[in-house]
PDB file of C-alpha atoms in Angstrom:
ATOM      1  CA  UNK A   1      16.416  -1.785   8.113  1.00 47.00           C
ATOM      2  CA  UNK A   2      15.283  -1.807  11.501  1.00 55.00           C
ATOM      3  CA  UNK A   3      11.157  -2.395  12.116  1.00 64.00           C
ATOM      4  CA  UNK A   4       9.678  -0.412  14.552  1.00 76.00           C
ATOM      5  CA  UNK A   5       7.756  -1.289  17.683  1.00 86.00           C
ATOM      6  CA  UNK A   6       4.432  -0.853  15.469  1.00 86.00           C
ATOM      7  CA  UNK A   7       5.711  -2.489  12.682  1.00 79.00           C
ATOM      8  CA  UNK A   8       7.374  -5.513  14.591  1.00 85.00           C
ATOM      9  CA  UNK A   9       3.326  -5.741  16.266  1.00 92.00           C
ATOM     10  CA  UNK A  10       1.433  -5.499  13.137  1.00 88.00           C
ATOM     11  CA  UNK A  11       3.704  -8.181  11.546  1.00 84.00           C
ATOM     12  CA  UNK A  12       3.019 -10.457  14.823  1.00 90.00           C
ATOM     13  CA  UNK A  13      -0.677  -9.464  14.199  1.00 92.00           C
ATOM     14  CA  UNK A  14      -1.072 -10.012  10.833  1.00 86.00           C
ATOM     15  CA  UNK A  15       0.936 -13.691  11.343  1.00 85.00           C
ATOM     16  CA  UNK A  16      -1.533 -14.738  13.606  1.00 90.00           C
ATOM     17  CA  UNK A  17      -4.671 -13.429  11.119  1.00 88.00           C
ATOM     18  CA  UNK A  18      -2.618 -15.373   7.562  1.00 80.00           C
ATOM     19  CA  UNK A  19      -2.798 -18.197   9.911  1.00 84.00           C
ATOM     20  CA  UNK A  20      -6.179 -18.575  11.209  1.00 90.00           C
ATOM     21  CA  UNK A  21      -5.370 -17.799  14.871  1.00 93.00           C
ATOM     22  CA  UNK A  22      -7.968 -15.145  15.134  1.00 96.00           C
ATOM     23  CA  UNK A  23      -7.780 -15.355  19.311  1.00 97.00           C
ATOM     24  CA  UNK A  24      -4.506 -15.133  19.469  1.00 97.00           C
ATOM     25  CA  UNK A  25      -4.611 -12.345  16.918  1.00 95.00           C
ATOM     26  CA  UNK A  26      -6.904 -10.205  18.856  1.00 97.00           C
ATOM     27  CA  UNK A  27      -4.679 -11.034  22.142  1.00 97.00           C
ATOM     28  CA  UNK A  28      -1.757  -9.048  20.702  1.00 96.00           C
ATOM     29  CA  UNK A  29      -3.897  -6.487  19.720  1.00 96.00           C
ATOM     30  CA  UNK A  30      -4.446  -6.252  23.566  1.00 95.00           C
ATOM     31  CA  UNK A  31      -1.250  -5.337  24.038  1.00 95.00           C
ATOM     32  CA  UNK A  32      -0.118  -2.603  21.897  1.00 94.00           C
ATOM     33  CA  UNK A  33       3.112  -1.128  21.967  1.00 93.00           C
ATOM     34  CA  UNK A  34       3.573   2.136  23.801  1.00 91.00           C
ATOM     35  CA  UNK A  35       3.131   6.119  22.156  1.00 88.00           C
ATOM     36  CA  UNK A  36       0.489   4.761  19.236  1.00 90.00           C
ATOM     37  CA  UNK A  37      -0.381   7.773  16.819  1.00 89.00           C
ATOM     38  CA  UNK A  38      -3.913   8.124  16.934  1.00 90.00           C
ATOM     39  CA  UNK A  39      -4.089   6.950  13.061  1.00 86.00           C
ATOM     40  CA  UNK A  40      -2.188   4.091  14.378  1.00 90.00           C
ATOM     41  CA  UNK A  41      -4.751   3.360  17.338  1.00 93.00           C
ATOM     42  CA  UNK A  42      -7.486   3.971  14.790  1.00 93.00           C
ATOM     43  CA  UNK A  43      -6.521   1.513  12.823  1.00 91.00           C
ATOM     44  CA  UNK A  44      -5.815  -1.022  15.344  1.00 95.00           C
ATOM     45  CA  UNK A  45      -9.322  -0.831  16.164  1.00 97.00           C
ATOM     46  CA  UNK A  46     -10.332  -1.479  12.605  1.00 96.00           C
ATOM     47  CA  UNK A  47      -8.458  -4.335  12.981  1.00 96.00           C
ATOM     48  CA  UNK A  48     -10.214  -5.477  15.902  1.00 97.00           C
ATOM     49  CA  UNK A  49     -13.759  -5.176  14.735  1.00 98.00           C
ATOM     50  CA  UNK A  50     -12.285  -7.002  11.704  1.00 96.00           C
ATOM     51  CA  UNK A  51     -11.240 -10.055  13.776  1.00 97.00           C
ATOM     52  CA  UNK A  52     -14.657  -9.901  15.966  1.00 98.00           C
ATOM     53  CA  UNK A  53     -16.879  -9.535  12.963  1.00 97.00           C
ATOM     54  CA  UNK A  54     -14.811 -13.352  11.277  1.00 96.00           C
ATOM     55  CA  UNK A  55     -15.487 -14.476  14.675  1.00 97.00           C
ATOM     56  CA  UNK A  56     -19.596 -14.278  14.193  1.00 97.00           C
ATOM     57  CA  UNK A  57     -18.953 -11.686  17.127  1.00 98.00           C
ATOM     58  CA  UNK A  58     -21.041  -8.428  15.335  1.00 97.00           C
ATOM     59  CA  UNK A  59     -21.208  -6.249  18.492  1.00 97.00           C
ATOM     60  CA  UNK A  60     -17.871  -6.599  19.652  1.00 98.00           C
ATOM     61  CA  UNK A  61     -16.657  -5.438  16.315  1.00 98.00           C
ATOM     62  CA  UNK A  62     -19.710  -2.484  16.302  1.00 98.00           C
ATOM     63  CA  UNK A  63     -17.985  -1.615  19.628  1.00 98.00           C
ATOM     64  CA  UNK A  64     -14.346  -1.464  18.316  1.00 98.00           C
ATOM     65  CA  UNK A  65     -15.298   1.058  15.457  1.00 98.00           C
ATOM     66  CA  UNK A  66     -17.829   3.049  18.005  1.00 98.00           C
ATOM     67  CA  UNK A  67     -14.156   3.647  19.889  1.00 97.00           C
ATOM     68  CA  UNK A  68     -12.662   5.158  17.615  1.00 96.00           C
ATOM     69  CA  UNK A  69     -15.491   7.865  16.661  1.00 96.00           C
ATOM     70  CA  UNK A  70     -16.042   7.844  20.470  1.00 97.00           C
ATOM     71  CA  UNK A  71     -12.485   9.446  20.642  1.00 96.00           C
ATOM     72  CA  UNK A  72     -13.091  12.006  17.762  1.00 94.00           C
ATOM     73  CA  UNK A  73     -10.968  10.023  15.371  1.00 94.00           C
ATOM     74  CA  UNK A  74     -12.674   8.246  12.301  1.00 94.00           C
ATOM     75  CA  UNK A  75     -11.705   5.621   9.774  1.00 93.00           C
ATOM     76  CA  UNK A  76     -11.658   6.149   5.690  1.00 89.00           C
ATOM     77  CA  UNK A  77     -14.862   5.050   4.027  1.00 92.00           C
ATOM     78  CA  UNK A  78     -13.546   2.894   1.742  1.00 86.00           C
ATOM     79  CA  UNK A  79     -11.926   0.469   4.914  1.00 87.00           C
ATOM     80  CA  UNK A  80     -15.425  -0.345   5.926  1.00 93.00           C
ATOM     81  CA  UNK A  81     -17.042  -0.336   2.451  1.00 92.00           C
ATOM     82  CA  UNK A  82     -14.836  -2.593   1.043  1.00 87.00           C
ATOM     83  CA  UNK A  83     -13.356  -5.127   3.448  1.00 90.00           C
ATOM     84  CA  UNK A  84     -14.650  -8.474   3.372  1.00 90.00           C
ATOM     85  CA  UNK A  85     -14.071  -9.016   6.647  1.00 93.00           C
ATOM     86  CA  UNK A  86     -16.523  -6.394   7.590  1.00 96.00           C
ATOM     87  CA  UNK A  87     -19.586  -7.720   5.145  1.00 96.00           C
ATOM     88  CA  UNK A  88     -21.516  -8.894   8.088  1.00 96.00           C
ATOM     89  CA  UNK A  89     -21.787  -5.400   9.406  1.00 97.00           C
ATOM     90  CA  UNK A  90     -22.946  -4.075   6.478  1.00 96.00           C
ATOM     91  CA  UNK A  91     -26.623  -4.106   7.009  1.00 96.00           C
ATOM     92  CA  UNK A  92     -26.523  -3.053  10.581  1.00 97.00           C
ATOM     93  CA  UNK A  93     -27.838   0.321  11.653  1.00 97.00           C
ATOM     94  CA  UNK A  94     -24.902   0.974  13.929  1.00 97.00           C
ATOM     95  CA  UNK A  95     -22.847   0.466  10.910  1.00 98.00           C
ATOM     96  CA  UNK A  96     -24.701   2.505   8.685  1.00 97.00           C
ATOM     97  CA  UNK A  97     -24.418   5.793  11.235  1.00 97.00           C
ATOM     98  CA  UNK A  98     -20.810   5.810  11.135  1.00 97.00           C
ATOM     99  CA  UNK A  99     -20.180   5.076   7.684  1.00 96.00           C
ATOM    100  CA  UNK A 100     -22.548   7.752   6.859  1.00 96.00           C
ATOM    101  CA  UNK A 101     -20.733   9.873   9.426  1.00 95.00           C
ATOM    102  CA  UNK A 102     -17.788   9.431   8.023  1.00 95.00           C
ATOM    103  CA  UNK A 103     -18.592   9.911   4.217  1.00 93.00           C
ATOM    104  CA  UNK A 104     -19.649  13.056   5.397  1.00 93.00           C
ATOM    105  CA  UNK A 105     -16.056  14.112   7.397  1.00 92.00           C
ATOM    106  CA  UNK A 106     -14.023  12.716   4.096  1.00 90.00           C
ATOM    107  CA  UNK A 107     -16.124  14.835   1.720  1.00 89.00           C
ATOM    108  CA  UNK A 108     -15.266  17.339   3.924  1.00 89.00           C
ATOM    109  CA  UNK A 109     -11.927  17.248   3.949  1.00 87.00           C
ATOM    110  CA  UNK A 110     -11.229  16.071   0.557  1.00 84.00           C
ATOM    111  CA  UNK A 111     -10.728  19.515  -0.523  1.00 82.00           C
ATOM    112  CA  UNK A 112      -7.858  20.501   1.586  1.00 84.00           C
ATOM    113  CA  UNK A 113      -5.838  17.708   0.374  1.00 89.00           C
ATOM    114  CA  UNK A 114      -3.476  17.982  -2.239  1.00 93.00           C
ATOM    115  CA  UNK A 115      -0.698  15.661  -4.069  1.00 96.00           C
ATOM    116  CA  UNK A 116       2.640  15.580  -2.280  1.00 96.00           C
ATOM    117  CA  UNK A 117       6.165  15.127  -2.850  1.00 97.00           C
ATOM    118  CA  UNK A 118       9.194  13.986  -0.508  1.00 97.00           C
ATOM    119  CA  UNK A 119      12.679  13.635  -2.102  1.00 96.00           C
ATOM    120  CA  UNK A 120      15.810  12.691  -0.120  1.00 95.00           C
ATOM    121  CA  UNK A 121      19.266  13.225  -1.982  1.00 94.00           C
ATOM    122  CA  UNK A 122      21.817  10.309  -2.386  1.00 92.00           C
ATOM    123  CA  UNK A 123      24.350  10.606   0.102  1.00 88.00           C
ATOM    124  CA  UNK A 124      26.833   8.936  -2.051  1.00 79.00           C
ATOM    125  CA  UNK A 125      27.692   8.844  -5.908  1.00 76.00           C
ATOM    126  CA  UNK A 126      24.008   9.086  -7.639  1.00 82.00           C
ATOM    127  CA  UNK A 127      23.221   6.115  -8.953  1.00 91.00           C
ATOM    128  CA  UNK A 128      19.724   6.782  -9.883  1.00 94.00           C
ATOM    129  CA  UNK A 129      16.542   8.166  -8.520  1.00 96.00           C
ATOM    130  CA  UNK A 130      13.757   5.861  -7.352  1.00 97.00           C
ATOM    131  CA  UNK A 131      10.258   7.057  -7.132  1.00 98.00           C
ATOM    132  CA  UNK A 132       7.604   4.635  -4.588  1.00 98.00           C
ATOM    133  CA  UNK A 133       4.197   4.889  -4.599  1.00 98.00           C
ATOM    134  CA  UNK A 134       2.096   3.799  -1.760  1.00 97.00           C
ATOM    135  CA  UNK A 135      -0.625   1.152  -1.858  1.00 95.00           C
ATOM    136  CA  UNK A 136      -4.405   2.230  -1.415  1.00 91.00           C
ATOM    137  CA  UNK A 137      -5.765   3.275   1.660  1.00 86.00           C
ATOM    138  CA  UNK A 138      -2.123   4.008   2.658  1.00 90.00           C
ATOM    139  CA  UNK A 139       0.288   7.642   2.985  1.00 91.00           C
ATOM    140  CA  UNK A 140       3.724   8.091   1.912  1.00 93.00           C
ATOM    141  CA  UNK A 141       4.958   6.891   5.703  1.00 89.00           C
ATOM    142  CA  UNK A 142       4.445   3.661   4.589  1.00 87.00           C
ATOM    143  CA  UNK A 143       6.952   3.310   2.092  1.00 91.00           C
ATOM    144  CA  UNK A 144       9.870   5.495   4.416  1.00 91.00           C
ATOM    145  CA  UNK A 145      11.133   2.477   6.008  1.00 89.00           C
ATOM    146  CA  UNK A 146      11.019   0.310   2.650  1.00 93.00           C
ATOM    147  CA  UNK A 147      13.053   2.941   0.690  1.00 96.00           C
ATOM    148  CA  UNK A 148      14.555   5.504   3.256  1.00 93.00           C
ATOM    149  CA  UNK A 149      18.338   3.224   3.391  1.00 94.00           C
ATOM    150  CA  UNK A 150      18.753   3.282  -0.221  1.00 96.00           C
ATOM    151  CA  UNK A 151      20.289   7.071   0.020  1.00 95.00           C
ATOM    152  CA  UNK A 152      23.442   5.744   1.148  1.00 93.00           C
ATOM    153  CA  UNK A 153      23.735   3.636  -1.108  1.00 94.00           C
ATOM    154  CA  UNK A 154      23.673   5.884  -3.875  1.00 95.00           C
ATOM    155  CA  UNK A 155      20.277   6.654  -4.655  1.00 96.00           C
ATOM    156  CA  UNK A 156      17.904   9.605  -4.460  1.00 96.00           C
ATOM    157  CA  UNK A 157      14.587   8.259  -3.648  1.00 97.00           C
ATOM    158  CA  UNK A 158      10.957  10.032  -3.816  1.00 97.00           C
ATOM    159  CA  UNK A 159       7.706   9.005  -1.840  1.00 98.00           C
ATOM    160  CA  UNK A 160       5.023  10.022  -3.828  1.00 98.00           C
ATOM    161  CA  UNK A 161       1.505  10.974  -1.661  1.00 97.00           C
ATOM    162  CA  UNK A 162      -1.748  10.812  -4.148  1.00 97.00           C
ATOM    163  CA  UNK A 163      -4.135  13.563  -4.294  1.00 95.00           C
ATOM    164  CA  UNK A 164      -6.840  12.005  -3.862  1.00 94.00           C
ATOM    165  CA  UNK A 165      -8.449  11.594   0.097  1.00 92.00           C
ATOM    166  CA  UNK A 166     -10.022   8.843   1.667  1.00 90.00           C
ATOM    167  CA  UNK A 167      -9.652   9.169   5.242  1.00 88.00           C
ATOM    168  CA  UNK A 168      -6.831   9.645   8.046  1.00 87.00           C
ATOM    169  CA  UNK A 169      -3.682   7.933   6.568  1.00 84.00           C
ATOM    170  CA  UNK A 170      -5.505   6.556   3.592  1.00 88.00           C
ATOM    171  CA  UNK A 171      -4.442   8.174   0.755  1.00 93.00           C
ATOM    172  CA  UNK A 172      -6.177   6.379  -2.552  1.00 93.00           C
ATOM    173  CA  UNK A 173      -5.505   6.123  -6.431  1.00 96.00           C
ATOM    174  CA  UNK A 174      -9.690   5.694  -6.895  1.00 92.00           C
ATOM    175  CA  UNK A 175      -9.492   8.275 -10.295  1.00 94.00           C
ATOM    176  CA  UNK A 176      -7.163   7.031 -12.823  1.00 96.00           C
ATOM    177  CA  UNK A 177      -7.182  10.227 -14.686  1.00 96.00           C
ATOM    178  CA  UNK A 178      -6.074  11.703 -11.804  1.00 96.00           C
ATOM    179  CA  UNK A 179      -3.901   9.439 -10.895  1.00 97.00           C
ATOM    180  CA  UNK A 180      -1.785   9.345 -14.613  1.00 97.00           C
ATOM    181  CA  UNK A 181      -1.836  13.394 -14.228  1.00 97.00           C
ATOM    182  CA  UNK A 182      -0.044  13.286 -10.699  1.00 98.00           C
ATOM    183  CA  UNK A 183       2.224  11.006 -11.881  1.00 98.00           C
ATOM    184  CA  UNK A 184       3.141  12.615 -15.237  1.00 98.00           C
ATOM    185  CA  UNK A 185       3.760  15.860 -12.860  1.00 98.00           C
ATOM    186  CA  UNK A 186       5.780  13.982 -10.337  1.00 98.00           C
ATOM    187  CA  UNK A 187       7.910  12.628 -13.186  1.00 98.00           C
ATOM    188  CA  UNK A 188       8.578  16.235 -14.434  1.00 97.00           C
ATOM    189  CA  UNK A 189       9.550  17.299 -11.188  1.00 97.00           C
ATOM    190  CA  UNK A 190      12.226  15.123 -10.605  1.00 96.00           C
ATOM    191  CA  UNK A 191      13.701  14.609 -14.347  1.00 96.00           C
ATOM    192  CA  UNK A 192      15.583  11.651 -15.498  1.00 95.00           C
ATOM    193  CA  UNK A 193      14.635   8.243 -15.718  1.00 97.00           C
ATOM    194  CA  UNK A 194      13.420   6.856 -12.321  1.00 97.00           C
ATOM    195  CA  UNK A 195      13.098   3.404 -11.633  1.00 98.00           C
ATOM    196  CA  UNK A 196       9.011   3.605 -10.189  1.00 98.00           C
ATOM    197  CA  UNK A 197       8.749   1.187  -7.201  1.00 98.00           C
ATOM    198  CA  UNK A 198       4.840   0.824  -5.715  1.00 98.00           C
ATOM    199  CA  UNK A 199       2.675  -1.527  -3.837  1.00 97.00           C
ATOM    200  CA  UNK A 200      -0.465  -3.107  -4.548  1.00 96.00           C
ATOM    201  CA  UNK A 201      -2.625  -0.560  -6.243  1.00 97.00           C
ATOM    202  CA  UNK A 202       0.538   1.995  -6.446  1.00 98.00           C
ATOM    203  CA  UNK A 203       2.503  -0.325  -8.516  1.00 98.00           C
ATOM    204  CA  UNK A 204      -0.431  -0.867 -10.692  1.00 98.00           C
ATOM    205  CA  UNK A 205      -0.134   3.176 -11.175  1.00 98.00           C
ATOM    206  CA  UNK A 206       3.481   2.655 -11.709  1.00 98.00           C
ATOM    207  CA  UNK A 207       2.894   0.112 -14.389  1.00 98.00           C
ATOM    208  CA  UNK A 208       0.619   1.883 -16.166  1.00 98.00           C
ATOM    209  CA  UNK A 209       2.379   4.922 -16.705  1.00 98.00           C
ATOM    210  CA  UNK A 210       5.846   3.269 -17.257  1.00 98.00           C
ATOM    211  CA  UNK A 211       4.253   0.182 -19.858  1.00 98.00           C
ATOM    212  CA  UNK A 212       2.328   3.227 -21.463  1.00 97.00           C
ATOM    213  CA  UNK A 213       5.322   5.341 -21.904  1.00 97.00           C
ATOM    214  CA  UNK A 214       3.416   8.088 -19.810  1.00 97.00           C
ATOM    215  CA  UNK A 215       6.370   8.868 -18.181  1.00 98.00           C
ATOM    216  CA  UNK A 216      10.506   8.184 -18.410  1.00 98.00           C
ATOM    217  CA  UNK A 217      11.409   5.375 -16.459  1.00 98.00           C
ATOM    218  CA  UNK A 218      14.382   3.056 -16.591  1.00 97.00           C
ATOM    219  CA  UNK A 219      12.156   0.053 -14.629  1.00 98.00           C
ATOM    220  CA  UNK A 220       9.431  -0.572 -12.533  1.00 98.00           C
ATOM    221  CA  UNK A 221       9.598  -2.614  -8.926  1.00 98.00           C
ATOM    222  CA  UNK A 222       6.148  -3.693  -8.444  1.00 98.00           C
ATOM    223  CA  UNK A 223       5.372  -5.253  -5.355  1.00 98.00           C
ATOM    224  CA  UNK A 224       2.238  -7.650  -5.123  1.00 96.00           C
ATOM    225  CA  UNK A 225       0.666  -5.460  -7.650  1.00 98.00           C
ATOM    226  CA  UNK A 226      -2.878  -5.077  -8.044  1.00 96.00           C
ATOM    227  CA  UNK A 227      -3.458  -4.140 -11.752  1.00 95.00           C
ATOM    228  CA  UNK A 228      -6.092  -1.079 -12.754  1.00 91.00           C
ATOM    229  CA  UNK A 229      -8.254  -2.149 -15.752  1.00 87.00           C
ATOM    230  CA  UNK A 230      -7.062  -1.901 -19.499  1.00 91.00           C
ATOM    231  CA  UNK A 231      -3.388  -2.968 -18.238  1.00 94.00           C
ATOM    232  CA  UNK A 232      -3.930  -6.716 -19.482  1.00 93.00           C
ATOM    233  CA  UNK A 233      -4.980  -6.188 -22.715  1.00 93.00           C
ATOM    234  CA  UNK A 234      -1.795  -2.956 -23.469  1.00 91.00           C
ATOM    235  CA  UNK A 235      -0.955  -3.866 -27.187  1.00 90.00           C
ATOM    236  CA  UNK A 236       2.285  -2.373 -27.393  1.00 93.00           C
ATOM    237  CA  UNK A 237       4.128  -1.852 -24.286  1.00 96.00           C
ATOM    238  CA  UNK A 238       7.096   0.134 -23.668  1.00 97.00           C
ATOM    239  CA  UNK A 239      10.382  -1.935 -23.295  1.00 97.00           C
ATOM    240  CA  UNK A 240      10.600  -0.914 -19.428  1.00 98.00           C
ATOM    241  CA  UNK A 241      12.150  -3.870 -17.547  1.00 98.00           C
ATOM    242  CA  UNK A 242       9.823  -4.640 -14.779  1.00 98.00           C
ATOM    243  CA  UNK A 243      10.903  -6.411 -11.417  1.00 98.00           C
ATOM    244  CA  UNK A 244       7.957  -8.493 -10.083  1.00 98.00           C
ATOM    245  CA  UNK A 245       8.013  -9.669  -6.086  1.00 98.00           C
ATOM    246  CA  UNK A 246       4.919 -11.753  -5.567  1.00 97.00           C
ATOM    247  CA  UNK A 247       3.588 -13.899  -2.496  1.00 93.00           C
ATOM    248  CA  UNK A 248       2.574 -17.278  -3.484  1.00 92.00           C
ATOM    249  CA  UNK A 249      -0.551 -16.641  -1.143  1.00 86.00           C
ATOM    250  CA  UNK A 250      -1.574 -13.380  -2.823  1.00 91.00           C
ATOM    251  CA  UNK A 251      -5.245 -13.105  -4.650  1.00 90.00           C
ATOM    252  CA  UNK A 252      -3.411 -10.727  -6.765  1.00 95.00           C
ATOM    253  CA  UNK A 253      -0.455 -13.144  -8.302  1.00 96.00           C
ATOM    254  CA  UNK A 254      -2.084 -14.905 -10.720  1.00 96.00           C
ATOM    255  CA  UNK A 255      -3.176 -11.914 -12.979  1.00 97.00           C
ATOM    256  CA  UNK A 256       0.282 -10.261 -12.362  1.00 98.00           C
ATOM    257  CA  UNK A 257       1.973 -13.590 -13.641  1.00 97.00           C
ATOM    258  CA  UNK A 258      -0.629 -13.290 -16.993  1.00 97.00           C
ATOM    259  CA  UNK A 259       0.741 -10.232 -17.331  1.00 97.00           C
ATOM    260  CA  UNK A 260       4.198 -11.269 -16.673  1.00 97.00           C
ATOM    261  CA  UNK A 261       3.553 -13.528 -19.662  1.00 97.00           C
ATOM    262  CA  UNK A 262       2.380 -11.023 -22.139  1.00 96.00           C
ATOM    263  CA  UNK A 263       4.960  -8.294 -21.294  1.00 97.00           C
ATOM    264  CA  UNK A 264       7.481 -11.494 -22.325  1.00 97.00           C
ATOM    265  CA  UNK A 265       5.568 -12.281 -25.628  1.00 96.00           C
ATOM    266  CA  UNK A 266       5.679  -8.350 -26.439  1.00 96.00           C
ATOM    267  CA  UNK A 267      10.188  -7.838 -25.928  1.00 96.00           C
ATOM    268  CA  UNK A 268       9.907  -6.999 -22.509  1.00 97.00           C
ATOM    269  CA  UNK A 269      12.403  -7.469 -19.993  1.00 97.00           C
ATOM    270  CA  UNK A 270      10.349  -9.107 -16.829  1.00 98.00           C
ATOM    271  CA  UNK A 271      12.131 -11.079 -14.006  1.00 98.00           C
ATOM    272  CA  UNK A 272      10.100 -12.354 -10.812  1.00 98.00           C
ATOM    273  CA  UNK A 273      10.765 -12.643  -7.010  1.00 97.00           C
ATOM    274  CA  UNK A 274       8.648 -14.736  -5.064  1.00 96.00           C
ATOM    275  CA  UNK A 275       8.280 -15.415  -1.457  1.00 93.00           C
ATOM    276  CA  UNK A 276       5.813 -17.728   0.335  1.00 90.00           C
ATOM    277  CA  UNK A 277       3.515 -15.006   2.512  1.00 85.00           C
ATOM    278  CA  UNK A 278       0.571 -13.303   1.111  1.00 85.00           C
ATOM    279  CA  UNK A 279      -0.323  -9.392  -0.210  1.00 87.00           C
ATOM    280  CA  UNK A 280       2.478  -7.582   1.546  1.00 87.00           C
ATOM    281  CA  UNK A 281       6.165  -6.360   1.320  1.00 90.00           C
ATOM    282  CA  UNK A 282       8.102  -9.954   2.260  1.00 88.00           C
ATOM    283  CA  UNK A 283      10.846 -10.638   4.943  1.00 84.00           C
ATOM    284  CA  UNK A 284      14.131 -10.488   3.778  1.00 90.00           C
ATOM    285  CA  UNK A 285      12.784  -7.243   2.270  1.00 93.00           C
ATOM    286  CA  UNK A 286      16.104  -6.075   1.666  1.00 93.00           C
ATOM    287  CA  UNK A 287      18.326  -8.703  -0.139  1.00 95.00           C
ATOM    288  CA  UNK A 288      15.040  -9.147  -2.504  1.00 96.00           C
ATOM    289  CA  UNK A 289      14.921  -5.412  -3.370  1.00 97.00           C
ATOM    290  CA  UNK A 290      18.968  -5.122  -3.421  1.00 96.00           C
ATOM    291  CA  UNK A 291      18.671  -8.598  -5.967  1.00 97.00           C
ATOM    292  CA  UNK A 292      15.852  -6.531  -7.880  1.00 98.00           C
ATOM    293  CA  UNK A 293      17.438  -3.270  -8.225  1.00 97.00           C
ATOM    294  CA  UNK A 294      20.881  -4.690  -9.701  1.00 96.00           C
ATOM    295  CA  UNK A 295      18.476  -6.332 -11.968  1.00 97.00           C
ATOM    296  CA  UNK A 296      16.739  -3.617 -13.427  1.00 97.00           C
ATOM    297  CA  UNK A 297      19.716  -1.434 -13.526  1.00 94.00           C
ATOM    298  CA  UNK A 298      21.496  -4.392 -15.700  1.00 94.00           C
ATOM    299  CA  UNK A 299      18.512  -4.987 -17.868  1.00 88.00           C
ATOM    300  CA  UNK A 300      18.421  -1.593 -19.322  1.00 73.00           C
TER     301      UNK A 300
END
């Protein structure tokens, strides 16, 4: 799988951020590759008032959100609400105008947005269907070049959108209710017994519906997952072998490896991959997931 020119620069970005080098950090950020999307250049400023405002550096970061309402383009809610990097913002009144500002455009658009659905056919003998769900604050996009390869080798594979809106690109899973019933309808629509990949908060989704026995499923890939409320303390899950691949320098791995443990006590098949980076798909993406997938596929 070949990154592309944003990819390969958010990877170099976020390097330089895992590693402290906050200057060097916002000097790639300088230099952006060519043709950004504007949700691309959106979020690239985000980025930058995230580095100014770790940097004690509160107007420079003001500045690099003000850009991106300056060009008509805003930022989901939940980004500035909830980033840590961002908490010395919070009580500023330049702050509050644009996250008002912006609650207002989401709520706006909220209702136009519906759940969505992309399946691509196996170009080769079927040998399953894989369903991914993205992370929070994320679209469907995000998952294509994770996923897209595998329909040559065999499988059909379905990106999964939530319904639920929080901004340009930033599709969330906020609503579990929701959340279950989109899944449950996504499951009916494409039959069988998918193997339900996600990310962070996605694969928490996927978990939860798969350990529940909400929906068919012959595994679950969860990558760094972040896991919704109740999931811990599941009394009897279903026997759904489930493919762990953690970073060692993930917040998020220690309650996934509790769980880990319990889904072991309780008969079920769990197996882990680790890597040494943080809350993100690793390199050598695709011997992990190829090491993953025969595993699930043999554990049923």
């Amino acid at each position: 799988m070949t990154a592309t020119p944003f990819e390969e620069w958010q990877r170099d970005l976020f390097a330089h951020h895992g590693a402290g080098r906050l200057r060097e950090a916002l000097a790639v950020l300088a230099a952006p590759p060519a043709d950004l999307t504007p949700a691309q250049r959106a979020r690239a400023d985000f980025w930058a008032a995230c580095l100014h405002a770790q940097l004690g550096e509160p107007g420079a970061a003001l500045t690099a959100l003000e850009r991106v309402r300056d060009r008509g383009e805003w930022l989901a809610p939940a980004l500035l609400e909830r980033d840590p990097d961002l908490a010395p913002l919070r009580s500023l009144p330049r702050f509050g105008a644009l996250l008002a500002a912006w609650r207002a455009r989401q709520r706006e658009e909220a209702g136009r947005h519906s759940p969505s659905l992309t399946v691509w056919a196996a170009r080769e003998a079927v040998r399953g269907t894989l369903m991914a769900l993205h992370g929070n604050a994320q679209a469907p996009d995000s998952l294509r070049p994770l996923y897209a390869d595998l329909t040559a080798q065999g499988w059909r594979v379905a990106l999964a959108g939530s319904g639920q809106f929080g901004g340009p690109g930033a599709l969330v899973w906020d609503d579990p209710a929701q959340a279950d019933a989109e899944v449950a309808g996504w499951a009916r629509e494409v039959g069988g017994r998918p193997v339900w990949a996600g990310f962070s908060a996605g694969a928490g989704v996927a978990l939860r519906a798969a350990l529940g026995g909400a929906v068919p499923a012959s595994g679950v890939l969860a990558v760094s997952p972040s896991l919704p409320a109740g999931l811990l303390e599941l009394t009897a899950p279903a026997r759904v072998p489930v493919a762990l691949v953690l970073g060692e320098a993930d917040p998020h791995t220690p309650r996934a490896r509790t769980l880990a443990g319990r889904l072991r006590g309780a008969g079920v098949p769990v197996n882990e991959w680790t890597h040494p980076g943080g809350h993100t798909h690793p390199d050598g993406w695709a011997a992990l997931r190829a090491g993953a997938l025969a595993w699930l596929t043999s554990a049923v």
